[in-house]
Amino acid sequence: MRIGELSERTGTPRRLLRYYEEQGLILPDRCANGYRSYDERLVDRILQIRGLLDAGLPTRIIKQILPCLDKPRLIHFSDATPEMVATLENERDRMTRRIECLTRNREAISQYLDAVLGNHATS
Amino acid sequence: MRIGELSERTGTPRRLLRYYEEQGLILPDRCANGYRSYDERLVDRILQIRGLLDAGLPTRIIKQILPCLDKPRLIHFSDATPEMVATLENERDRMTRRIECLTRNREAISQYLDAVLGNHATS
DNA sequence: TGACTCCTTCACATGGATGTGAAGGATGCG
DNA sequence: CGCATCCTTCACATCCATGTGAAGGAGTCA
């Protein structure tokens, strides 16, 4: 598909789809006339990227972790340099801390809402 | 305590502590000479703010949700305007999506690391 | 062919979190 | 006192994700 369709299906401005490409997050094919041609799977990929960006990860990190999320089973051992492994462990831990922080604060918000809305069903 | 001590104890540049104040996230007292005076509890508050910022929430939203996280039990019903409740519900849902996205991708990273490191203990 | 829409690249603008430095007042130690 | 170290405010710089617009090529339909 071309950039317009991908843009609509992911709710992402074309400009950003080109930006993600510029940042090395995606690598669409090119048609004979130079138009970008996106694979069907890139729909999910874009949503995944946007989710991670929204969760506070910079494109630099997303670029690093995407390859190992690509094929959950198919491991590319060739890419697994010690630095890469260290980066991944580091990011995994950062994500864990983020998740804990978000969970804790979401719980507090939920409790507040429950109280305010008179919904006293304690989880 | 003064800004220098809070900066050291939270690992946050002084500049940012003033920025958070400027954004209305904290409101330190002032000494006679104009120096900012921070309450002991602000140490945790700052760490909480930084965690939320790191998780992708903007200061604008953090400012809104902080008051209801302040005293988990003590609810300020007076502040609970319908708009505020809607904002909180919206943010709670956004946080839920963020948590899901982070959890999913963290799991994938963990699986990759387990495979690469030859640690085949499936969780 | 003309008109319209989509695509391309290039490039500058914006907003939020953060870095950094200048200029000056307050504190504290020798 | 003199000097170092903290503090203050003001202000400009930077990085990144994103917005936006210009100038032109390509596809489609009348």
PDB file of C-alpha atoms (C1' of nucleotides) in Angstrom:
ATOM      1  CA  MET A   1       0.000   0.000   0.000  1.00  0.00           C
ATOM      2  CA  ARG A   2       1.060   3.616  -0.393  1.00  0.00           C
ATOM      3  CA  ILE A   3       1.675   6.190   2.291  1.00  0.00           C
ATOM      4  CA  GLY A   4      -1.809   7.658   2.178  1.00  0.00           C
ATOM      5  CA  GLU A   5      -3.518   4.388   3.005  1.00  0.00           C
ATOM      6  CA  LEU A   6      -1.042   3.554   5.750  1.00  0.00           C
ATOM      7  CA  SER A   7      -1.538   7.025   7.147  1.00  0.00           C
ATOM      8  CA  GLU A   8      -5.289   6.540   7.315  1.00  0.00           C
ATOM      9  CA  ARG A   9      -5.157   3.030   8.700  1.00  0.00           C
ATOM     10  CA  THR A  10      -2.776   3.991  11.476  1.00  0.00           C
ATOM     11  CA  GLY A  11      -4.005   7.509  12.129  1.00  0.00           C
ATOM     12  CA  THR A  12      -0.487   8.760  11.579  1.00  0.00           C
ATOM     13  CA  PRO A  13       0.376  11.850   9.495  1.00  0.00           C
ATOM     14  CA  ARG A  14       2.328  11.051   6.347  1.00  0.00           C
ATOM     15  CA  ARG A  15       5.040  13.346   7.565  1.00  0.00           C
ATOM     16  CA  LEU A  16       5.615  11.082  10.551  1.00  0.00           C
ATOM     17  CA  LEU A  17       5.690   7.918   8.463  1.00  0.00           C
ATOM     18  CA  ARG A  18       8.538   9.495   6.510  1.00  0.00           C
ATOM     19  CA  TYR A  19      10.117  10.599   9.749  1.00  0.00           C
ATOM     20  CA  TYR A  20      10.057   7.053  11.134  1.00  0.00           C
ATOM     21  CA  GLU A  21      11.714   5.903   7.947  1.00  0.00           C
ATOM     22  CA  GLU A  22      14.305   8.642   8.265  1.00  0.00           C
ATOM     23  CA  GLN A  23      14.992   7.423  11.794  1.00  0.00           C
ATOM     24  CA  GLY A  24      15.487   3.893  10.523  1.00  0.00           C
ATOM     25  CA  LEU A  25      12.396   2.427  12.176  1.00  0.00           C
ATOM     26  CA  ILE A  26      10.861   1.203   8.926  1.00  0.00           C
ATOM     27  CA  LEU A  27      12.179   0.596   5.407  1.00  0.00           C
ATOM     28  CA  PRO A  28       9.388   0.629   2.821  1.00  0.00           C
ATOM     29  CA  ASP A  29       9.947  -0.581  -0.720  1.00  0.00           C
ATOM     30  CA  ARG A  30       9.806   1.804  -3.636  1.00  0.00           C
ATOM     31  CA  CYS A  31       7.603   1.607  -6.700  1.00  0.00           C
ATOM     32  CA  ALA A  32       8.969   2.323 -10.159  1.00  0.00           C
ATOM     33  CA  ASN A  33       7.864   5.959  -9.859  1.00  0.00           C
ATOM     34  CA  GLY A  34       9.572   6.411  -6.501  1.00  0.00           C
ATOM     35  CA  TYR A  35       6.428   6.161  -4.361  1.00  0.00           C
ATOM     36  CA  ARG A  36       6.847   4.333  -1.070  1.00  0.00           C
ATOM     37  CA  SER A  37       5.258   0.888  -0.940  1.00  0.00           C
ATOM     38  CA  TYR A  38       4.336  -0.409   2.494  1.00  0.00           C
ATOM     39  CA  ASP A  39       3.893  -4.009   3.445  1.00  0.00           C
ATOM     40  CA  GLU A  40       0.684  -5.019   5.173  1.00  0.00           C
ATOM     41  CA  ARG A  41       2.520  -5.903   8.368  1.00  0.00           C
ATOM     42  CA  LEU A  42       3.715  -2.327   8.724  1.00  0.00           C
ATOM     43  CA  VAL A  43       0.270  -1.351   9.973  1.00  0.00           C
ATOM     44  CA  ASP A  44       0.891  -3.195  13.221  1.00  0.00           C
ATOM     45  CA  ARG A  45       4.486  -2.088  13.237  1.00  0.00           C
ATOM     46  CA  ILE A  46       3.499   1.570  13.068  1.00  0.00           C
ATOM     47  CA  LEU A  47       0.976   1.157  15.864  1.00  0.00           C
ATOM     48  CA  GLN A  48       3.630  -0.548  17.920  1.00  0.00           C
ATOM     49  CA  ILE A  49       6.080   2.266  17.276  1.00  0.00           C
ATOM     50  CA  ARG A  50       3.520   4.883  18.210  1.00  0.00           C
ATOM     51  CA  GLY A  51       2.652   3.016  21.372  1.00  0.00           C
ATOM     52  CA  LEU A  52       6.276   2.895  22.420  1.00  0.00           C
ATOM     53  CA  LEU A  53       6.811   6.552  21.554  1.00  0.00           C
ATOM     54  CA  ASP A  54       3.752   7.432  23.581  1.00  0.00           C
ATOM     55  CA  ALA A  55       5.153   5.420  26.478  1.00  0.00           C
ATOM     56  CA  GLY A  56       8.215   7.615  26.506  1.00  0.00           C
ATOM     57  CA  LEU A  57      10.780   5.663  24.487  1.00  0.00           C
ATOM     58  CA  PRO A  58      12.814   7.694  22.008  1.00  0.00           C
ATOM     59  CA  THR A  59      13.093   6.588  18.387  1.00  0.00           C
ATOM     60  CA  ARG A  60      16.768   5.766  18.963  1.00  0.00           C
ATOM     61  CA  ILE A  61      15.852   3.056  21.468  1.00  0.00           C
ATOM     62  CA  ILE A  62      12.825   1.844  19.565  1.00  0.00           C
ATOM     63  CA  LYS A  63      15.055   1.306  16.575  1.00  0.00           C
ATOM     64  CA  GLN A  64      17.299  -0.881  18.670  1.00  0.00           C
ATOM     65  CA  ILE A  65      14.639  -3.045  20.208  1.00  0.00           C
ATOM     66  CA  LEU A  66      12.403  -3.459  17.159  1.00  0.00           C
ATOM     67  CA  PRO A  67      14.540  -6.073  15.389  1.00  0.00           C
ATOM     68  CA  CYS A  68      14.323  -8.477  18.314  1.00  0.00           C
ATOM     69  CA  LEU A  69      10.553  -8.018  18.546  1.00  0.00           C
ATOM     70  CA  ASP A  70      10.166  -8.663  14.867  1.00  0.00           C
ATOM     71  CA  LYS A  71      10.009 -12.422  14.968  1.00  0.00           C
ATOM     72  CA  PRO A  72       9.277 -13.522  18.518  1.00  0.00           C
ATOM     73  CA  ARG A  73      10.624 -17.007  17.801  1.00  0.00           C
ATOM     74  CA  LEU A  74      13.192 -16.424  15.091  1.00  0.00           C
ATOM     75  CA  ILE A  75      16.253 -15.163  16.882  1.00  0.00           C
ATOM     76  CA  HIS A  76      19.047 -13.409  15.015  1.00  0.00           C
ATOM     77  CA  PHE A  77      22.045 -14.471  17.005  1.00  0.00           C
ATOM     78  CA  SER A  78      24.323 -12.627  14.669  1.00  0.00           C
ATOM     79  CA  ASP A  79      22.970  -9.292  15.907  1.00  0.00           C
ATOM     80  CA  ALA A  80      23.388 -10.191  19.551  1.00  0.00           C
ATOM     81  CA  THR A  81      26.561  -8.342  20.384  1.00  0.00           C
ATOM     82  CA  PRO A  82      27.330  -7.944  24.091  1.00  0.00           C
ATOM     83  CA  GLU A  83      26.587  -4.219  23.795  1.00  0.00           C
ATOM     84  CA  MET A  84      23.229  -4.996  22.255  1.00  0.00           C
ATOM     85  CA  VAL A  85      22.378  -7.432  25.015  1.00  0.00           C
ATOM     86  CA  ALA A  86      23.366  -4.861  27.620  1.00  0.00           C
ATOM     87  CA  THR A  87      21.218  -2.246  25.920  1.00  0.00           C
ATOM     88  CA  LEU A  88      18.260  -4.576  25.824  1.00  0.00           C
ATOM     89  CA  GLU A  89      18.633  -5.525  29.479  1.00  0.00           C
ATOM     90  CA  ASN A  90      18.881  -1.885  30.362  1.00  0.00           C
ATOM     91  CA  GLU A  91      15.786  -0.991  28.372  1.00  0.00           C
ATOM     92  CA  ARG A  92      13.877  -3.939  29.749  1.00  0.00           C
ATOM     93  CA  ASP A  93      14.605  -2.678  33.245  1.00  0.00           C
ATOM     94  CA  ARG A  94      13.647   0.849  32.341  1.00  0.00           C
ATOM     95  CA  MET A  95      10.377  -0.474  30.957  1.00  0.00           C
ATOM     96  CA  THR A  96       9.818  -2.406  34.148  1.00  0.00           C
ATOM     97  CA  ARG A  97      10.243   0.741  36.183  1.00  0.00           C
ATOM     98  CA  ARG A  98       7.929   2.629  33.866  1.00  0.00           C
ATOM     99  CA  ILE A  99       5.315  -0.074  34.177  1.00  0.00           C
ATOM    100  CA  GLU A 100       5.579  -0.004  37.968  1.00  0.00           C
ATOM    101  CA  CYS A 101       5.277   3.761  38.069  1.00  0.00           C
ATOM    102  CA  LEU A 102       2.304   3.792  35.723  1.00  0.00           C
ATOM    103  CA  THR A 103       0.608   0.934  37.556  1.00  0.00           C
ATOM    104  CA  ARG A 104       1.030   2.550  40.939  1.00  0.00           C
ATOM    105  CA  ASN A 105      -0.329   5.879  39.794  1.00  0.00           C
ATOM    106  CA  ARG A 106      -3.117   4.346  37.789  1.00  0.00           C
ATOM    107  CA  GLU A 107      -4.210   2.453  40.877  1.00  0.00           C
ATOM    108  CA  ALA A 108      -4.291   5.689  42.821  1.00  0.00           C
ATOM    109  CA  ILE A 109      -6.359   7.344  40.128  1.00  0.00           C
ATOM    110  CA  SER A 110      -8.724   4.401  40.071  1.00  0.00           C
ATOM    111  CA  GLN A 111      -9.148   4.546  43.832  1.00  0.00           C
ATOM    112  CA  TYR A 112      -9.846   8.246  43.663  1.00  0.00           C
ATOM    113  CA  LEU A 113     -12.379   7.763  40.888  1.00  0.00           C
ATOM    114  CA  ASP A 114     -14.020   4.905  42.729  1.00  0.00           C
ATOM    115  CA  ALA A 115     -14.389   7.064  45.796  1.00  0.00           C
ATOM    116  CA  VAL A 116     -15.613  10.128  43.960  1.00  0.00           C
ATOM    117  CA  LEU A 117     -18.082   8.179  41.850  1.00  0.00           C
ATOM    118  CA  GLY A 118     -19.370   6.347  44.901  1.00  0.00           C
ATOM    119  CA  ASN A 119     -18.295   3.058  43.454  1.00  0.00           C
ATOM    120  CA  HIS A 120     -17.148   1.406  46.625  1.00  0.00           C
ATOM    121  CA  ALA A 121     -16.423  -2.003  45.134  1.00  0.00           C
ATOM    122  CA  THR A 122     -12.888  -2.500  46.395  1.00  0.00           C
ATOM    123  CA  SER A 123     -10.889  -4.518  43.887  1.00  0.00           C
TER     124      SER A 123
ATOM    125  CA  MET B   1      15.642  21.633  52.877  1.00  0.00           C
ATOM    126  CA  ARG B   2      17.007  23.896  50.163  1.00  0.00           C
ATOM    127  CA  ILE B   3      17.158  23.261  46.450  1.00  0.00           C
ATOM    128  CA  GLY B   4      20.706  21.919  46.472  1.00  0.00           C
ATOM    129  CA  GLU B   5      19.903  19.107  48.880  1.00  0.00           C
ATOM    130  CA  LEU B   6      16.687  18.182  47.099  1.00  0.00           C
ATOM    131  CA  SER B   7      18.593  18.168  43.826  1.00  0.00           C
ATOM    132  CA  GLU B   8      21.161  15.732  45.190  1.00  0.00           C
ATOM    133  CA  ARG B   9      18.651  13.479  46.914  1.00  0.00           C
ATOM    134  CA  THR B  10      16.503  13.164  43.792  1.00  0.00           C
ATOM    135  CA  GLY B  11      19.233  13.314  41.170  1.00  0.00           C
ATOM    136  CA  THR B  12      17.401  16.205  39.549  1.00  0.00           C
ATOM    137  CA  PRO B  13      19.112  19.358  38.301  1.00  0.00           C
ATOM    138  CA  ARG B  14      18.157  22.497  40.228  1.00  0.00           C
ATOM    139  CA  ARG B  15      16.978  23.967  36.965  1.00  0.00           C
ATOM    140  CA  LEU B  16      14.338  21.276  36.664  1.00  0.00           C
ATOM    141  CA  LEU B  17      13.155  21.664  40.238  1.00  0.00           C
ATOM    142  CA  ARG B  18      12.455  25.307  39.424  1.00  0.00           C
ATOM    143  CA  TYR B  19      10.847  24.243  36.170  1.00  0.00           C
ATOM    144  CA  TYR B  20       8.474  21.873  37.960  1.00  0.00           C
ATOM    145  CA  GLU B  21       7.555  24.716  40.267  1.00  0.00           C
ATOM    146  CA  GLU B  22       6.997  26.997  37.281  1.00  0.00           C
ATOM    147  CA  GLN B  23       4.682  24.344  35.844  1.00  0.00           C
ATOM    148  CA  GLY B  24       2.724  24.233  39.077  1.00  0.00           C
ATOM    149  CA  LEU B  25       3.746  20.714  40.082  1.00  0.00           C
ATOM    150  CA  ILE B  26       5.263  21.757  43.391  1.00  0.00           C
ATOM    151  CA  LEU B  27       4.983  24.843  45.561  1.00  0.00           C
ATOM    152  CA  PRO B  28       7.940  25.165  47.941  1.00  0.00           C
ATOM    153  CA  ASP B  29       7.928  27.618  50.818  1.00  0.00           C
ATOM    154  CA  ARG B  30      10.281  30.553  50.871  1.00  0.00           C
ATOM    155  CA  CYS B  31      12.800  31.474  53.541  1.00  0.00           C
ATOM    156  CA  ALA B  32      13.224  35.059  54.701  1.00  0.00           C
ATOM    157  CA  ASN B  33      16.012  35.567  52.182  1.00  0.00           C
ATOM    158  CA  GLY B  34      13.939  34.244  49.301  1.00  0.00           C
ATOM    159  CA  TYR B  35      15.541  30.801  49.128  1.00  0.00           C
ATOM    160  CA  ARG B  36      13.166  27.967  48.328  1.00  0.00           C
ATOM    161  CA  SER B  37      12.412  25.668  51.258  1.00  0.00           C
ATOM    162  CA  TYR B  38      11.338  22.138  50.395  1.00  0.00           C
ATOM    163  CA  ASP B  39       9.356  19.824  52.599  1.00  0.00           C
ATOM    164  CA  GLU B  40      10.738  16.365  53.241  1.00  0.00           C
ATOM    165  CA  ARG B  41       7.831  14.734  51.395  1.00  0.00           C
ATOM    166  CA  LEU B  42       8.802  16.499  48.198  1.00  0.00           C
ATOM    167  CA  VAL B  43      11.624  13.991  47.745  1.00  0.00           C
ATOM    168  CA  ASP B  44       9.111  11.278  46.927  1.00  0.00           C
ATOM    169  CA  ARG B  45       6.971  13.725  45.040  1.00  0.00           C
ATOM    170  CA  ILE B  46       9.838  14.676  42.757  1.00  0.00           C
ATOM    171  CA  LEU B  47      10.684  11.038  42.096  1.00  0.00           C
ATOM    172  CA  GLN B  48       7.041  10.409  41.304  1.00  0.00           C
ATOM    173  CA  ILE B  49       6.961  13.337  38.911  1.00  0.00           C
ATOM    174  CA  ARG B  50      10.111  12.192  37.164  1.00  0.00           C
ATOM    175  CA  GLY B  51       8.758   8.678  36.850  1.00  0.00           C
ATOM    176  CA  LEU B  52       5.582   9.936  35.240  1.00  0.00           C
ATOM    177  CA  LEU B  53       7.491  12.260  32.921  1.00  0.00           C
ATOM    178  CA  ASP B  54       9.719   9.388  31.936  1.00  0.00           C
ATOM    179  CA  ALA B  55       6.636   7.308  31.225  1.00  0.00           C
ATOM    180  CA  GLY B  56       5.478   9.851  28.707  1.00  0.00           C
ATOM    181  CA  LEU B  57       3.034  12.033  30.647  1.00  0.00           C
ATOM    182  CA  PRO B  58       3.347  15.780  30.096  1.00  0.00           C
ATOM    183  CA  THR B  59       3.613  18.151  33.039  1.00  0.00           C
ATOM    184  CA  ARG B  60       0.168  19.506  32.213  1.00  0.00           C
ATOM    185  CA  ILE B  61      -1.408  16.125  32.940  1.00  0.00           C
ATOM    186  CA  ILE B  62       0.809  15.342  35.883  1.00  0.00           C
ATOM    187  CA  LYS B  63      -0.289  18.579  37.450  1.00  0.00           C
ATOM    188  CA  GLN B  64      -3.891  17.495  37.119  1.00  0.00           C
ATOM    189  CA  ILE B  65      -3.529  14.029  38.548  1.00  0.00           C
ATOM    190  CA  LEU B  66      -1.113  14.819  41.370  1.00  0.00           C
ATOM    191  CA  PRO B  67      -3.694  16.320  43.727  1.00  0.00           C
ATOM    192  CA  CYS B  68      -5.761  13.146  43.724  1.00  0.00           C
ATOM    193  CA  LEU B  69      -2.687  11.008  44.349  1.00  0.00           C
ATOM    194  CA  ASP B  70      -1.636  13.229  47.204  1.00  0.00           C
ATOM    195  CA  LYS B  71      -3.673  11.626  49.935  1.00  0.00           C
ATOM    196  CA  PRO B  72      -4.792   8.215  48.760  1.00  0.00           C
ATOM    197  CA  ARG B  73      -7.574   8.135  51.342  1.00  0.00           C
ATOM    198  CA  LEU B  74      -8.447  11.785  51.788  1.00  0.00           C
ATOM    199  CA  ILE B  75     -10.632  12.665  48.857  1.00  0.00           C
ATOM    200  CA  HIS B  76     -11.237  16.272  47.943  1.00  0.00           C
ATOM    201  CA  PHE B  77     -14.727  16.090  46.595  1.00  0.00           C
ATOM    202  CA  SER B  78     -14.752  19.796  46.052  1.00  0.00           C
ATOM    203  CA  ASP B  79     -12.230  19.458  43.237  1.00  0.00           C
ATOM    204  CA  ALA B  80     -14.108  16.675  41.505  1.00  0.00           C
ATOM    205  CA  THR B  81     -15.745  18.581  38.700  1.00  0.00           C
ATOM    206  CA  PRO B  82     -17.212  16.475  35.894  1.00  0.00           C
ATOM    207  CA  GLU B  83     -14.448  17.682  33.571  1.00  0.00           C
ATOM    208  CA  MET B  84     -11.847  16.621  36.096  1.00  0.00           C
ATOM    209  CA  VAL B  85     -13.412  13.193  36.427  1.00  0.00           C
ATOM    210  CA  ALA B  86     -13.488  12.827  32.662  1.00  0.00           C
ATOM    211  CA  THR B  87      -9.846  13.858  32.429  1.00  0.00           C
ATOM    212  CA  LEU B  88      -8.877  11.343  35.074  1.00  0.00           C
ATOM    213  CA  GLU B  89     -10.785   8.534  33.405  1.00  0.00           C
ATOM    214  CA  ASN B  90      -9.183   9.412  30.125  1.00  0.00           C
ATOM    215  CA  GLU B  91      -5.707   9.468  31.612  1.00  0.00           C
ATOM    216  CA  ARG B  92      -6.308   6.253  33.493  1.00  0.00           C
ATOM    217  CA  ASP B  93      -7.213   4.589  30.202  1.00  0.00           C
ATOM    218  CA  ARG B  94      -4.196   6.063  28.461  1.00  0.00           C
ATOM    219  CA  MET B  95      -2.023   4.724  31.246  1.00  0.00           C
ATOM    220  CA  THR B  96      -3.630   1.333  30.859  1.00  0.00           C
ATOM    221  CA  ARG B  97      -2.775   1.288  27.176  1.00  0.00           C
ATOM    222  CA  ARG B  98       0.737   2.415  27.914  1.00  0.00           C
ATOM    223  CA  ILE B  99       1.149  -0.330  30.473  1.00  0.00           C
ATOM    224  CA  GLU B 100      -0.137  -2.915  28.019  1.00  0.00           C
ATOM    225  CA  CYS B 101       2.192  -1.733  25.291  1.00  0.00           C
ATOM    226  CA  LEU B 102       5.188  -1.672  27.593  1.00  0.00           C
ATOM    227  CA  THR B 103       4.333  -5.058  29.075  1.00  0.00           C
ATOM    228  CA  ARG B 104       3.928  -6.684  25.685  1.00  0.00           C
ATOM    229  CA  ASN B 105       7.191  -5.329  24.359  1.00  0.00           C
ATOM    230  CA  ARG B 106       9.055  -6.019  27.550  1.00  0.00           C
ATOM    231  CA  GLU B 107       7.908  -9.613  27.362  1.00  0.00           C
ATOM    232  CA  ALA B 108       9.224  -9.843  23.821  1.00  0.00           C
ATOM    233  CA  ILE B 109      12.562  -8.398  24.884  1.00  0.00           C
ATOM    234  CA  SER B 110      12.717 -10.835  27.774  1.00  0.00           C
ATOM    235  CA  GLN B 111      12.008 -13.756  25.481  1.00  0.00           C
ATOM    236  CA  TYR B 112      14.682 -12.603  23.096  1.00  0.00           C
ATOM    237  CA  LEU B 113      17.190 -12.190  25.905  1.00  0.00           C
ATOM    238  CA  ASP B 114      16.295 -15.570  27.353  1.00  0.00           C
ATOM    239  CA  ALA B 115      16.884 -17.184  23.988  1.00  0.00           C
ATOM    240  CA  VAL B 116      20.095 -15.347  23.246  1.00  0.00           C
ATOM    241  CA  LEU B 117      21.517 -15.937  26.691  1.00  0.00           C
ATOM    242  CA  GLY B 118      20.561 -19.601  26.515  1.00  0.00           C
ATOM    243  CA  ASN B 119      18.373 -19.197  29.530  1.00  0.00           C
ATOM    244  CA  HIS B 120      15.554 -21.503  28.511  1.00  0.00           C
ATOM    245  CA  ALA B 121      13.623 -21.304  31.752  1.00  0.00           C
ATOM    246  CA  THR B 122      10.194 -20.381  30.410  1.00  0.00           C
ATOM    247  CA  SER B 123       8.444 -18.134  32.901  1.00  0.00           C
TER     248      SER B 123
ATOM    249  C1'  DT C   1      -5.642  19.044 -22.450  1.00  0.00           C
ATOM    250  C1'  DG C   2      -7.026  20.754 -17.920  1.00  0.00           C
ATOM    251  C1'  DA C   3      -8.070  20.089 -13.167  1.00  0.00           C
ATOM    252  C1'  DC C   4      -7.609  17.594  -9.224  1.00  0.00           C
ATOM    253  C1'  DT C   5      -5.360  14.675  -5.991  1.00  0.00           C
ATOM    254  C1'  DC C   6      -1.622  12.134  -4.438  1.00  0.00           C
ATOM    255  C1'  DC C   7       3.079  11.622  -4.276  1.00  0.00           C
ATOM    256  C1'  DT C   8       8.007  13.320  -3.847  1.00  0.00           C
ATOM    257  C1'  DT C   9      11.885  16.233  -1.387  1.00  0.00           C
ATOM    258  C1'  DC C  10      13.437  20.201   1.148  1.00  0.00           C
ATOM    259  C1'  DA C  11      13.150  23.110   4.896  1.00  0.00           C
ATOM    260  C1'  DC C  12      11.670  25.936   8.402  1.00  0.00           C
ATOM    261  C1'  DA C  13       8.502  26.254  12.671  1.00  0.00           C
ATOM    262  C1'  DT C  14       6.656  24.722  17.206  1.00  0.00           C
ATOM    263  C1'  DG C  15       6.191  22.853  21.794  1.00  0.00           C
ATOM    264  C1'  DG C  16       7.870  20.406  25.749  1.00  0.00           C
ATOM    265  C1'  DA C  17      11.649  18.809  28.702  1.00  0.00           C
ATOM    266  C1'  DT C  18      16.138  19.952  29.589  1.00  0.00           C
ATOM    267  C1'  DG C  19      20.986  22.154  29.294  1.00  0.00           C
ATOM    268  C1'  DT C  20      23.700  26.113  30.274  1.00  0.00           C
ATOM    269  C1'  DG C  21      25.462  30.530  31.319  1.00  0.00           C
ATOM    270  C1'  DA C  22      25.413  35.317  32.943  1.00  0.00           C
ATOM    271  C1'  DA C  23      24.859  38.769  36.663  1.00  0.00           C
ATOM    272  C1'  DG C  24      24.107  39.567  41.216  1.00  0.00           C
ATOM    273  C1'  DG C  25      22.674  38.781  46.276  1.00  0.00           C
ATOM    274  C1'  DA C  26      23.371  35.788  50.634  1.00  0.00           C
ATOM    275  C1'  DT C  27      26.052  32.656  53.549  1.00  0.00           C
ATOM    276  C1'  DG C  28      29.997  30.876  55.652  1.00  0.00           C
ATOM    277  C1'  DC C  29      34.843  29.984  56.401  1.00  0.00           C
ATOM    278  C1'  DG C  30      39.816  31.346  56.411  1.00  0.00           C
TER     279       DG C  30
ATOM    280  C1'  DC D   1      37.753  41.433  54.949  1.00  0.00           C
ATOM    281  C1'  DG D   2      38.148  38.183  50.867  1.00  0.00           C
ATOM    282  C1'  DC D   3      36.901  34.288  48.629  1.00  0.00           C
ATOM    283  C1'  DA D   4      34.110  30.201  47.742  1.00  0.00           C
ATOM    284  C1'  DT D   5      29.731  28.409  47.425  1.00  0.00           C
ATOM    285  C1'  DC D   6      25.236  28.558  47.497  1.00  0.00           C
ATOM    286  C1'  DC D   7      21.099  30.924  46.074  1.00  0.00           C
ATOM    287  C1'  DT D   8      18.177  34.083  43.033  1.00  0.00           C
ATOM    288  C1'  DT D   9      16.173  35.536  38.188  1.00  0.00           C
ATOM    289  C1'  DC D  10      16.536  35.978  33.247  1.00  0.00           C
ATOM    290  C1'  DA D  11      17.320  34.184  28.933  1.00  0.00           C
ATOM    291  C1'  DC D  12      19.039  31.806  25.248  1.00  0.00           C
ATOM    292  C1'  DA D  13      20.263  26.961  23.342  1.00  0.00           C
ATOM    293  C1'  DT D  14      19.326  22.082  22.395  1.00  0.00           C
ATOM    294  C1'  DC D  15      17.015  17.672  21.381  1.00  0.00           C
ATOM    295  C1'  DC D  16      13.159  15.322  19.793  1.00  0.00           C
ATOM    296  C1'  DA D  17       8.524  14.448  18.046  1.00  0.00           C
ATOM    297  C1'  DT D  18       5.599  16.794  15.279  1.00  0.00           C
ATOM    298  C1'  DG D  19       3.345  20.586  12.345  1.00  0.00           C
ATOM    299  C1'  DT D  20       3.281  22.888   8.046  1.00  0.00           C
ATOM    300  C1'  DG D  21       4.162  24.757   3.652  1.00  0.00           C
ATOM    301  C1'  DA D  22       6.429  25.284  -0.838  1.00  0.00           C
ATOM    302  C1'  DA D  23       7.658  23.515  -5.436  1.00  0.00           C
ATOM    303  C1'  DG D  24       7.253  20.073  -8.548  1.00  0.00           C
ATOM    304  C1'  DG D  25       6.386  15.202 -10.562  1.00  0.00           C
ATOM    305  C1'  DA D  26       2.827  11.485 -11.452  1.00  0.00           C
ATOM    306  C1'  DG D  27      -1.957   9.374 -11.764  1.00  0.00           C
ATOM    307  C1'  DT D  28      -6.793   9.808 -12.876  1.00  0.00           C
ATOM    308  C1'  DC D  29     -10.958  11.462 -14.745  1.00  0.00           C
ATOM    309  C1'  DA D  30     -13.646  14.867 -17.446  1.00  0.00           C
TER     310       DA D  30
END
